[in-house]
Amino acid sequence: EISRIGHAAVMNPNKKMERKAPTVQALFDYRCHVRGGKIGKNYPAKLEQCLRELADMDLEKIKEKFDIRHRKWATAIKNRVDNMYHKGFEAAIDQAS
């Protein structure tokens, strides 16, 4: 409902609100488009396969596969993949910042 009519209208239901188109942020918010508002570990099959293969690789293999020269860049990829694969999409976002 928030994405359809806007945060202010939902939070202030007694206030007369002018109808507006949804914001760009609401249109791009994935939570509006997935069941239950969360992705978790419910990935499309090909993404799940890719994450599994990368999660099984060590840092040297990731560096080699993607021609990464700096260990810290490979570590960042490995951490993000491991979080997405083992903990889920939202946990990966939380731990990325």
PDB file of N, CA and C in Angstrom:
ATOM      1  N   GLU A   1       0.830  -1.191   0.000  1.00  0.00           N
ATOM      2  CA  GLU A   1       0.000   0.000   0.000  1.00  0.00           C
ATOM      3  C   GLU A   1       0.872   1.250   0.000  1.00  0.00           C
ATOM      4  N   ILE A   2       1.957   1.224   0.752  1.00  0.00           N
ATOM      5  CA  ILE A   2       2.844   2.387   0.799  1.00  0.00           C
ATOM      6  C   ILE A   2       3.383   2.707  -0.591  1.00  0.00           C
ATOM      7  N   SER A   3       3.801   1.680  -1.328  1.00  0.00           N
ATOM      8  CA  SER A   3       4.360   1.946  -2.651  1.00  0.00           C
ATOM      9  C   SER A   3       3.295   2.427  -3.629  1.00  0.00           C
ATOM     10  N   ARG A   4       2.032   2.074  -3.387  1.00  0.00           N
ATOM     11  CA  ARG A   4       0.970   2.474  -4.304  1.00  0.00           C
ATOM     12  C   ARG A   4       0.546   3.919  -4.093  1.00  0.00           C
ATOM     13  N   ILE A   5       0.344   4.331  -2.854  1.00  0.00           N
ATOM     14  CA  ILE A   5      -0.179   5.683  -2.640  1.00  0.00           C
ATOM     15  C   ILE A   5       0.775   6.599  -1.899  1.00  0.00           C
ATOM     16  N   GLY A   6       1.857   6.087  -1.392  1.00  0.00           N
ATOM     17  CA  GLY A   6       2.867   6.933  -0.777  1.00  0.00           C
ATOM     18  C   GLY A   6       2.892   6.858   0.743  1.00  0.00           C
ATOM     19  N   HIS A   7       4.067   7.026   1.287  1.00  0.00           N
ATOM     20  CA  HIS A   7       4.299   6.924   2.734  1.00  0.00           C
ATOM     21  C   HIS A   7       3.432   7.901   3.520  1.00  0.00           C
ATOM     22  N   ALA A   8       3.369   9.151   3.078  1.00  0.00           N
ATOM     23  CA  ALA A   8       2.622  10.167   3.834  1.00  0.00           C
ATOM     24  C   ALA A   8       1.150   9.810   3.938  1.00  0.00           C
ATOM     25  N   ALA A   9       0.564   9.287   2.875  1.00  0.00           N
ATOM     26  CA  ALA A   9      -0.857   8.944   2.894  1.00  0.00           C
ATOM     27  C   ALA A   9      -1.138   7.788   3.844  1.00  0.00           C
ATOM     28  N   VAL A  10      -0.240   6.830   3.887  1.00  0.00           N
ATOM     29  CA  VAL A  10      -0.442   5.676   4.763  1.00  0.00           C
ATOM     30  C   VAL A  10      -0.219   6.067   6.219  1.00  0.00           C
ATOM     31  N   MET A  11       0.773   6.891   6.471  1.00  0.00           N
ATOM     32  CA  MET A  11       1.097   7.277   7.836  1.00  0.00           C
ATOM     33  C   MET A  11       0.138   8.346   8.379  1.00  0.00           C
ATOM     34  N   ASN A  12      -0.552   9.063   7.502  1.00  0.00           N
ATOM     35  CA  ASN A  12      -1.499  10.109   7.907  1.00  0.00           C
ATOM     36  C   ASN A  12      -2.835   9.878   7.198  1.00  0.00           C
ATOM     37  N   PRO A  13      -3.536   8.800   7.509  1.00  0.00           N
ATOM     38  CA  PRO A  13      -4.730   8.443   6.736  1.00  0.00           C
ATOM     39  C   PRO A  13      -5.862   9.462   6.816  1.00  0.00           C
ATOM     40  N   ASN A  14      -5.892  10.289   7.847  1.00  0.00           N
ATOM     41  CA  ASN A  14      -6.976  11.263   7.976  1.00  0.00           C
ATOM     42  C   ASN A  14      -6.679  12.574   7.257  1.00  0.00           C
ATOM     43  N   LYS A  15      -5.463  12.746   6.828  1.00  0.00           N
ATOM     44  CA  LYS A  15      -5.071  13.966   6.135  1.00  0.00           C
ATOM     45  C   LYS A  15      -5.395  13.815   4.649  1.00  0.00           C
ATOM     46  N   LYS A  16      -6.040  14.819   4.073  1.00  0.00           N
ATOM     47  CA  LYS A  16      -6.368  14.770   2.653  1.00  0.00           C
ATOM     48  C   LYS A  16      -5.070  14.894   1.852  1.00  0.00           C
ATOM     49  N   MET A  17      -4.820  13.910   1.000  1.00  0.00           N
ATOM     50  CA  MET A  17      -3.578  13.875   0.234  1.00  0.00           C
ATOM     51  C   MET A  17      -3.893  14.003  -1.252  1.00  0.00           C
ATOM     52  N   GLU A  18      -3.044  14.707  -1.934  1.00  0.00           N
ATOM     53  CA  GLU A  18      -3.162  14.807  -3.391  1.00  0.00           C
ATOM     54  C   GLU A  18      -2.607  13.514  -3.986  1.00  0.00           C
ATOM     55  N   ARG A  19      -3.296  12.945  -4.974  1.00  0.00           N
ATOM     56  CA  ARG A  19      -2.817  11.711  -5.608  1.00  0.00           C
ATOM     57  C   ARG A  19      -1.639  12.023  -6.512  1.00  0.00           C
ATOM     58  N   LYS A  20      -0.581  11.268  -6.338  1.00  0.00           N
ATOM     59  CA  LYS A  20       0.627  11.441  -7.136  1.00  0.00           C
ATOM     60  C   LYS A  20       1.055  10.082  -7.665  1.00  0.00           C
ATOM     61  N   ALA A  21       1.856  10.130  -8.696  1.00  0.00           N
ATOM     62  CA  ALA A  21       2.458   8.900  -9.207  1.00  0.00           C
ATOM     63  C   ALA A  21       3.461   8.399  -8.170  1.00  0.00           C
ATOM     64  N   PRO A  22       3.699   7.078  -8.114  1.00  0.00           N
ATOM     65  CA  PRO A  22       4.700   6.553  -7.173  1.00  0.00           C
ATOM     66  C   PRO A  22       6.078   7.141  -7.461  1.00  0.00           C
ATOM     67  N   THR A  23       6.897   7.228  -6.429  1.00  0.00           N
ATOM     68  CA  THR A  23       8.249   7.747  -6.603  1.00  0.00           C
ATOM     69  C   THR A  23       9.120   6.719  -7.315  1.00  0.00           C
ATOM     70  N   VAL A  24      10.187   7.210  -7.904  1.00  0.00           N
ATOM     71  CA  VAL A  24      11.133   6.309  -8.575  1.00  0.00           C
ATOM     72  C   VAL A  24      11.695   5.307  -7.575  1.00  0.00           C
ATOM     73  N   GLN A  25      11.978   5.763  -6.347  1.00  0.00           N
ATOM     74  CA  GLN A  25      12.521   4.870  -5.332  1.00  0.00           C
ATOM     75  C   GLN A  25      11.557   3.716  -5.057  1.00  0.00           C
ATOM     76  N   ALA A  26      10.261   4.001  -5.012  1.00  0.00           N
ATOM     77  CA  ALA A  26       9.281   2.937  -4.756  1.00  0.00           C
ATOM     78  C   ALA A  26       9.229   1.974  -5.926  1.00  0.00           C
ATOM     79  N   LEU A  27       9.365   2.480  -7.134  1.00  0.00           N
ATOM     80  CA  LEU A  27       9.315   1.601  -8.307  1.00  0.00           C
ATOM     81  C   LEU A  27      10.513   0.659  -8.349  1.00  0.00           C
ATOM     82  N   PHE A  28      11.655   1.109  -7.858  1.00  0.00           N
ATOM     83  CA  PHE A  28      12.858   0.287  -7.890  1.00  0.00           C
ATOM     84  C   PHE A  28      13.090  -0.496  -6.599  1.00  0.00           C
ATOM     85  N   ASP A  29      12.215  -0.380  -5.649  1.00  0.00           N
ATOM     86  CA  ASP A  29      12.378  -1.093  -4.386  1.00  0.00           C
ATOM     87  C   ASP A  29      11.952  -2.548  -4.588  1.00  0.00           C
ATOM     88  N   TYR A  30      12.903  -3.454  -4.596  1.00  0.00           N
ATOM     89  CA  TYR A  30      12.635  -4.862  -4.860  1.00  0.00           C
ATOM     90  C   TYR A  30      11.617  -5.447  -3.892  1.00  0.00           C
ATOM     91  N   ARG A  31      11.538  -4.915  -2.669  1.00  0.00           N
ATOM     92  CA  ARG A  31      10.641  -5.488  -1.662  1.00  0.00           C
ATOM     93  C   ARG A  31       9.179  -5.430  -2.093  1.00  0.00           C
ATOM     94  N   CYS A  32       8.865  -4.503  -2.980  1.00  0.00           N
ATOM     95  CA  CYS A  32       7.486  -4.390  -3.480  1.00  0.00           C
ATOM     96  C   CYS A  32       7.168  -5.488  -4.496  1.00  0.00           C
ATOM     97  N   HIS A  33       8.183  -6.170  -4.984  1.00  0.00           N
ATOM     98  CA  HIS A  33       8.000  -7.098  -6.095  1.00  0.00           C
ATOM     99  C   HIS A  33       8.310  -8.549  -5.755  1.00  0.00           C
ATOM    100  N   VAL A  34       8.637  -8.829  -4.500  1.00  0.00           N
ATOM    101  CA  VAL A  34       8.925 -10.210  -4.109  1.00  0.00           C
ATOM    102  C   VAL A  34       7.962 -10.649  -3.013  1.00  0.00           C
ATOM    103  N   ARG A  35       7.634 -11.911  -3.026  1.00  0.00           N
ATOM    104  CA  ARG A  35       6.689 -12.461  -2.041  1.00  0.00           C
ATOM    105  C   ARG A  35       7.200 -12.230  -0.628  1.00  0.00           C
ATOM    106  N   GLY A  36       6.374 -11.631   0.193  1.00  0.00           N
ATOM    107  CA  GLY A  36       6.722 -11.390   1.582  1.00  0.00           C
ATOM    108  C   GLY A  36       7.683 -10.233   1.799  1.00  0.00           C
ATOM    109  N   GLY A  37       8.072  -9.552   0.711  1.00  0.00           N
ATOM    110  CA  GLY A  37       8.960  -8.402   0.836  1.00  0.00           C
ATOM    111  C   GLY A  37      10.421  -8.744   1.064  1.00  0.00           C
ATOM    112  N   LYS A  38      10.778 -10.020   1.002  1.00  0.00           N
ATOM    113  CA  LYS A  38      12.167 -10.441   1.213  1.00  0.00           C
ATOM    114  C   LYS A  38      12.580 -11.451   0.154  1.00  0.00           C
ATOM    115  N   ILE A  39      13.831 -11.380  -0.237  1.00  0.00           N
ATOM    116  CA  ILE A  39      14.392 -12.367  -1.169  1.00  0.00           C
ATOM    117  C   ILE A  39      14.979 -13.528  -0.378  1.00  0.00           C
ATOM    118  N   GLY A  40      15.667 -13.206   0.729  1.00  0.00           N
ATOM    119  CA  GLY A  40      16.307 -14.271   1.504  1.00  0.00           C
ATOM    120  C   GLY A  40      17.293 -15.031   0.641  1.00  0.00           C
ATOM    121  N   LYS A  41      17.119 -16.348   0.564  1.00  0.00           N
ATOM    122  CA  LYS A  41      17.964 -17.187  -0.294  1.00  0.00           C
ATOM    123  C   LYS A  41      17.144 -17.761  -1.453  1.00  0.00           C
ATOM    124  N   ASN A  42      16.040 -17.121  -1.758  1.00  0.00           N
ATOM    125  CA  ASN A  42      15.161 -17.570  -2.828  1.00  0.00           C
ATOM    126  C   ASN A  42      15.605 -16.944  -4.158  1.00  0.00           C
ATOM    127  N   TYR A  43      16.720 -17.427  -4.698  1.00  0.00           N
ATOM    128  CA  TYR A  43      17.298 -16.889  -5.921  1.00  0.00           C
ATOM    129  C   TYR A  43      16.828 -17.686  -7.136  1.00  0.00           C
ATOM    130  N   PRO A  44      16.854 -17.048  -8.307  1.00  0.00           N
ATOM    131  CA  PRO A  44      16.634 -17.821  -9.534  1.00  0.00           C
ATOM    132  C   PRO A  44      17.697 -18.921  -9.636  1.00  0.00           C
ATOM    133  N   ALA A  45      17.348 -20.018 -10.278  1.00  0.00           N
ATOM    134  CA  ALA A  45      18.223 -21.203 -10.316  1.00  0.00           C
ATOM    135  C   ALA A  45      19.633 -20.893 -10.810  1.00  0.00           C
ATOM    136  N   LYS A  46      19.772 -20.108 -11.869  1.00  0.00           N
ATOM    137  CA  LYS A  46      21.109 -19.824 -12.408  1.00  0.00           C
ATOM    138  C   LYS A  46      21.936 -18.958 -11.461  1.00  0.00           C
ATOM    139  N   LEU A  47      21.293 -18.010 -10.774  1.00  0.00           N
ATOM    140  CA  LEU A  47      22.023 -17.205  -9.798  1.00  0.00           C
ATOM    141  C   LEU A  47      22.442 -18.065  -8.618  1.00  0.00           C
ATOM    142  N   GLU A  48      21.564 -18.925  -8.158  1.00  0.00           N
ATOM    143  CA  GLU A  48      21.895 -19.821  -7.047  1.00  0.00           C
ATOM    144  C   GLU A  48      23.080 -20.708  -7.419  1.00  0.00           C
ATOM    145  N   GLN A  49      23.090 -21.212  -8.643  1.00  0.00           N
ATOM    146  CA  GLN A  49      24.195 -22.057  -9.112  1.00  0.00           C
ATOM    147  C   GLN A  49      25.505 -21.258  -9.141  1.00  0.00           C
ATOM    148  N   CYS A  50      25.439 -20.040  -9.651  1.00  0.00           N
ATOM    149  CA  CYS A  50      26.628 -19.179  -9.715  1.00  0.00           C
ATOM    150  C   CYS A  50      27.149 -18.889  -8.313  1.00  0.00           C
ATOM    151  N   LEU A  51      26.256 -18.517  -7.404  1.00  0.00           N
ATOM    152  CA  LEU A  51      26.671 -18.229  -6.026  1.00  0.00           C
ATOM    153  C   LEU A  51      27.293 -19.453  -5.370  1.00  0.00           C
ATOM    154  N   ARG A  52      26.701 -20.626  -5.601  1.00  0.00           N
ATOM    155  CA  ARG A  52      27.234 -21.863  -5.017  1.00  0.00           C
ATOM    156  C   ARG A  52      28.654 -22.128  -5.528  1.00  0.00           C
ATOM    157  N   GLU A  53      28.842 -21.983  -6.847  1.00  0.00           N
ATOM    158  CA  GLU A  53      30.170 -22.228  -7.424  1.00  0.00           C
ATOM    159  C   GLU A  53      31.201 -21.249  -6.874  1.00  0.00           C
ATOM    160  N   LEU A  54      30.819 -19.976  -6.772  1.00  0.00           N
ATOM    161  CA  LEU A  54      31.751 -18.981  -6.240  1.00  0.00           C
ATOM    162  C   LEU A  54      31.998 -19.193  -4.750  1.00  0.00           C
ATOM    163  N   ALA A  55      30.974 -19.565  -4.004  1.00  0.00           N
ATOM    164  CA  ALA A  55      31.133 -19.803  -2.568  1.00  0.00           C
ATOM    165  C   ALA A  55      32.098 -20.960  -2.313  1.00  0.00           C
ATOM    166  N   ASP A  56      32.157 -21.908  -3.237  1.00  0.00           N
ATOM    167  CA  ASP A  56      33.051 -23.057  -3.091  1.00  0.00           C
ATOM    168  C   ASP A  56      34.497 -22.734  -3.461  1.00  0.00           C
ATOM    169  N   MET A  57      34.734 -21.572  -4.070  1.00  0.00           N
ATOM    170  CA  MET A  57      36.092 -21.192  -4.487  1.00  0.00           C
ATOM    171  C   MET A  57      36.830 -20.512  -3.339  1.00  0.00           C
ATOM    172  N   ASP A  58      38.156 -20.679  -3.341  1.00  0.00           N
ATOM    173  CA  ASP A  58      38.968 -19.915  -2.405  1.00  0.00           C
ATOM    174  C   ASP A  58      39.377 -18.601  -3.073  1.00  0.00           C
ATOM    175  N   LEU A  59      40.041 -17.741  -2.315  1.00  0.00           N
ATOM    176  CA  LEU A  59      40.408 -16.416  -2.836  1.00  0.00           C
ATOM    177  C   LEU A  59      41.280 -16.486  -4.082  1.00  0.00           C
ATOM    178  N   GLU A  60      42.241 -17.386  -4.080  1.00  0.00           N
ATOM    179  CA  GLU A  60      43.137 -17.486  -5.232  1.00  0.00           C
ATOM    180  C   GLU A  60      42.378 -17.884  -6.496  1.00  0.00           C
ATOM    181  N   LYS A  61      41.428 -18.774  -6.353  1.00  0.00           N
ATOM    182  CA  LYS A  61      40.628 -19.210  -7.499  1.00  0.00           C
ATOM    183  C   LYS A  61      39.768 -18.051  -8.017  1.00  0.00           C
ATOM    184  N   ILE A  62      39.193 -17.257  -7.114  1.00  0.00           N
ATOM    185  CA  ILE A  62      38.395 -16.094  -7.523  1.00  0.00           C
ATOM    186  C   ILE A  62      39.277 -15.064  -8.228  1.00  0.00           C
ATOM    187  N   LYS A  63      40.474 -14.825  -7.673  1.00  0.00           N
ATOM    188  CA  LYS A  63      41.401 -13.889  -8.314  1.00  0.00           C
ATOM    189  C   LYS A  63      41.736 -14.345  -9.727  1.00  0.00           C
ATOM    190  N   GLU A  64      41.990 -15.625  -9.876  1.00  0.00           N
ATOM    191  CA  GLU A  64      42.347 -16.183 -11.177  1.00  0.00           C
ATOM    192  C   GLU A  64      41.164 -16.123 -12.154  1.00  0.00           C
ATOM    193  N   LYS A  65      39.998 -16.529 -11.711  1.00  0.00           N
ATOM    194  CA  LYS A  65      38.818 -16.587 -12.584  1.00  0.00           C
ATOM    195  C   LYS A  65      38.472 -15.212 -13.157  1.00  0.00           C
ATOM    196  N   PHE A  66      38.566 -14.166 -12.320  1.00  0.00           N
ATOM    197  CA  PHE A  66      38.161 -12.823 -12.745  1.00  0.00           C
ATOM    198  C   PHE A  66      39.348 -11.901 -13.027  1.00  0.00           C
ATOM    199  N   ASP A  67      40.557 -12.464 -13.024  1.00  0.00           N
ATOM    200  CA  ASP A  67      41.779 -11.701 -13.268  1.00  0.00           C
ATOM    201  C   ASP A  67      41.863 -10.492 -12.326  1.00  0.00           C
ATOM    202  N   ILE A  68      41.694 -10.767 -11.040  1.00  0.00           N
ATOM    203  CA  ILE A  68      41.743  -9.730 -10.016  1.00  0.00           C
ATOM    204  C   ILE A  68      43.155  -9.689  -9.449  1.00  0.00           C
ATOM    205  N   ARG A  69      43.719  -8.505  -9.401  1.00  0.00           N
ATOM    206  CA  ARG A  69      45.113  -8.392  -8.965  1.00  0.00           C
ATOM    207  C   ARG A  69      45.276  -8.134  -7.480  1.00  0.00           C
ATOM    208  N   HIS A  70      44.277  -7.547  -6.860  1.00  0.00           N
ATOM    209  CA  HIS A  70      44.408  -7.183  -5.453  1.00  0.00           C
ATOM    210  C   HIS A  70      43.583  -8.122  -4.576  1.00  0.00           C
ATOM    211  N   ARG A  71      44.244  -8.630  -3.567  1.00  0.00           N
ATOM    212  CA  ARG A  71      43.583  -9.567  -2.646  1.00  0.00           C
ATOM    213  C   ARG A  71      42.340  -8.951  -1.993  1.00  0.00           C
ATOM    214  N   LYS A  72      42.385  -7.669  -1.647  1.00  0.00           N
ATOM    215  CA  LYS A  72      41.244  -7.055  -0.965  1.00  0.00           C
ATOM    216  C   LYS A  72      40.007  -7.019  -1.862  1.00  0.00           C
ATOM    217  N   TRP A  73      40.181  -6.888  -3.175  1.00  0.00           N
ATOM    218  CA  TRP A  73      39.033  -6.897  -4.087  1.00  0.00           C
ATOM    219  C   TRP A  73      38.430  -8.295  -4.161  1.00  0.00           C
ATOM    220  N   ALA A  74      39.288  -9.304  -4.238  1.00  0.00           N
ATOM    221  CA  ALA A  74      38.808 -10.688  -4.254  1.00  0.00           C
ATOM    222  C   ALA A  74      38.127 -11.026  -2.926  1.00  0.00           C
ATOM    223  N   THR A  75      38.669 -10.511  -1.826  1.00  0.00           N
ATOM    224  CA  THR A  75      38.067 -10.734  -0.511  1.00  0.00           C
ATOM    225  C   THR A  75      36.683 -10.111  -0.438  1.00  0.00           C
ATOM    226  N   ALA A  76      36.529  -8.923  -1.003  1.00  0.00           N
ATOM    227  CA  ALA A  76      35.216  -8.258  -1.007  1.00  0.00           C
ATOM    228  C   ALA A  76      34.196  -9.097  -1.785  1.00  0.00           C
ATOM    229  N   ILE A  77      34.596  -9.623  -2.934  1.00  0.00           N
ATOM    230  CA  ILE A  77      33.695 -10.472  -3.724  1.00  0.00           C
ATOM    231  C   ILE A  77      33.361 -11.744  -2.957  1.00  0.00           C
ATOM    232  N   LYS A  78      34.381 -12.371  -2.401  1.00  0.00           N
ATOM    233  CA  LYS A  78      34.177 -13.615  -1.652  1.00  0.00           C
ATOM    234  C   LYS A  78      33.231 -13.397  -0.469  1.00  0.00           C
ATOM    235  N   ASN A  79      33.431 -12.313   0.270  1.00  0.00           N
ATOM    236  CA  ASN A  79      32.561 -12.029   1.411  1.00  0.00           C
ATOM    237  C   ASN A  79      31.117 -11.810   0.965  1.00  0.00           C
ATOM    238  N   ARG A  80      30.931 -11.039  -0.097  1.00  0.00           N
ATOM    239  CA  ARG A  80      29.572 -10.757  -0.584  1.00  0.00           C
ATOM    240  C   ARG A  80      28.899 -12.043  -1.063  1.00  0.00           C
ATOM    241  N   VAL A  81      29.624 -12.846  -1.810  1.00  0.00           N
ATOM    242  CA  VAL A  81      29.076 -14.118  -2.300  1.00  0.00           C
ATOM    243  C   VAL A  81      28.725 -15.033  -1.135  1.00  0.00           C
ATOM    244  N   ASP A  82      29.637 -15.174  -0.186  1.00  0.00           N
ATOM    245  CA  ASP A  82      29.377 -16.047   0.962  1.00  0.00           C
ATOM    246  C   ASP A  82      28.148 -15.583   1.738  1.00  0.00           C
ATOM    247  N   ASN A  83      28.032 -14.266   1.950  1.00  0.00           N
ATOM    248  CA  ASN A  83      26.866 -13.748   2.660  1.00  0.00           C
ATOM    249  C   ASN A  83      25.582 -14.003   1.876  1.00  0.00           C
ATOM    250  N   MET A  84      25.610 -13.746   0.578  1.00  0.00           N
ATOM    251  CA  MET A  84      24.405 -13.976  -0.227  1.00  0.00           C
ATOM    252  C   MET A  84      24.020 -15.456  -0.225  1.00  0.00           C
ATOM    253  N   TYR A  85      25.000 -16.315  -0.410  1.00  0.00           N
ATOM    254  CA  TYR A  85      24.711 -17.747  -0.530  1.00  0.00           C
ATOM    255  C   TYR A  85      24.318 -18.376   0.806  1.00  0.00           C
ATOM    256  N   HIS A  86      25.053 -18.063   1.855  1.00  0.00           N
ATOM    257  CA  HIS A  86      24.823 -18.724   3.143  1.00  0.00           C
ATOM    258  C   HIS A  86      23.810 -18.014   4.045  1.00  0.00           C
ATOM    259  N   LYS A  87      23.727 -16.680   3.936  1.00  0.00           N
ATOM    260  CA  LYS A  87      22.876 -15.923   4.860  1.00  0.00           C
ATOM    261  C   LYS A  87      21.669 -15.267   4.186  1.00  0.00           C
ATOM    262  N   GLY A  88      21.731 -15.092   2.870  1.00  0.00           N
ATOM    263  CA  GLY A  88      20.613 -14.487   2.151  1.00  0.00           C
ATOM    264  C   GLY A  88      20.894 -13.068   1.700  1.00  0.00           C
ATOM    265  N   PHE A  89      20.053 -12.604   0.789  1.00  0.00           N
ATOM    266  CA  PHE A  89      20.230 -11.313   0.144  1.00  0.00           C
ATOM    267  C   PHE A  89      20.244 -10.149   1.134  1.00  0.00           C
ATOM    268  N   GLU A  90      19.263 -10.092   2.024  1.00  0.00           N
ATOM    269  CA  GLU A  90      19.173  -8.979   2.962  1.00  0.00           C
ATOM    270  C   GLU A  90      20.357  -8.939   3.923  1.00  0.00           C
ATOM    271  N   ALA A  91      20.806 -10.102   4.368  1.00  0.00           N
ATOM    272  CA  ALA A  91      21.981 -10.152   5.250  1.00  0.00           C
ATOM    273  C   ALA A  91      23.224  -9.647   4.501  1.00  0.00           C
ATOM    274  N   ALA A  92      23.336  -9.984   3.228  1.00  0.00           N
ATOM    275  CA  ALA A  92      24.464  -9.515   2.435  1.00  0.00           C
ATOM    276  C   ALA A  92      24.449  -8.000   2.316  1.00  0.00           C
ATOM    277  N   ILE A  93      23.263  -7.426   2.148  1.00  0.00           N
ATOM    278  CA  ILE A  93      23.153  -5.962   2.096  1.00  0.00           C
ATOM    279  C   ILE A  93      23.541  -5.358   3.445  1.00  0.00           C
ATOM    280  N   ASP A  94      23.015  -5.922   4.517  1.00  0.00           N
ATOM    281  CA  ASP A  94      23.319  -5.403   5.863  1.00  0.00           C
ATOM    282  C   ASP A  94      24.827  -5.439   6.150  1.00  0.00           C
ATOM    283  N   GLN A  95      25.471  -6.510   5.741  1.00  0.00           N
ATOM    284  CA  GLN A  95      26.889  -6.674   6.067  1.00  0.00           C
ATOM    285  C   GLN A  95      27.803  -5.997   5.064  1.00  0.00           C
ATOM    286  N   ALA A  96      27.246  -5.474   3.970  1.00  0.00           N
ATOM    287  CA  ALA A  96      28.063  -4.803   2.961  1.00  0.00           C
ATOM    288  C   ALA A  96      28.429  -3.382   3.367  1.00  0.00           C
ATOM    289  N   SER A  97      27.608  -2.781   4.224  1.00  0.00           N
ATOM    290  CA  SER A  97      27.885  -1.382   4.565  1.00  0.00           C
ATOM    291  C   SER A  97      28.706  -1.245   5.808  1.00  0.00           C
TER     292      SER A  97
END
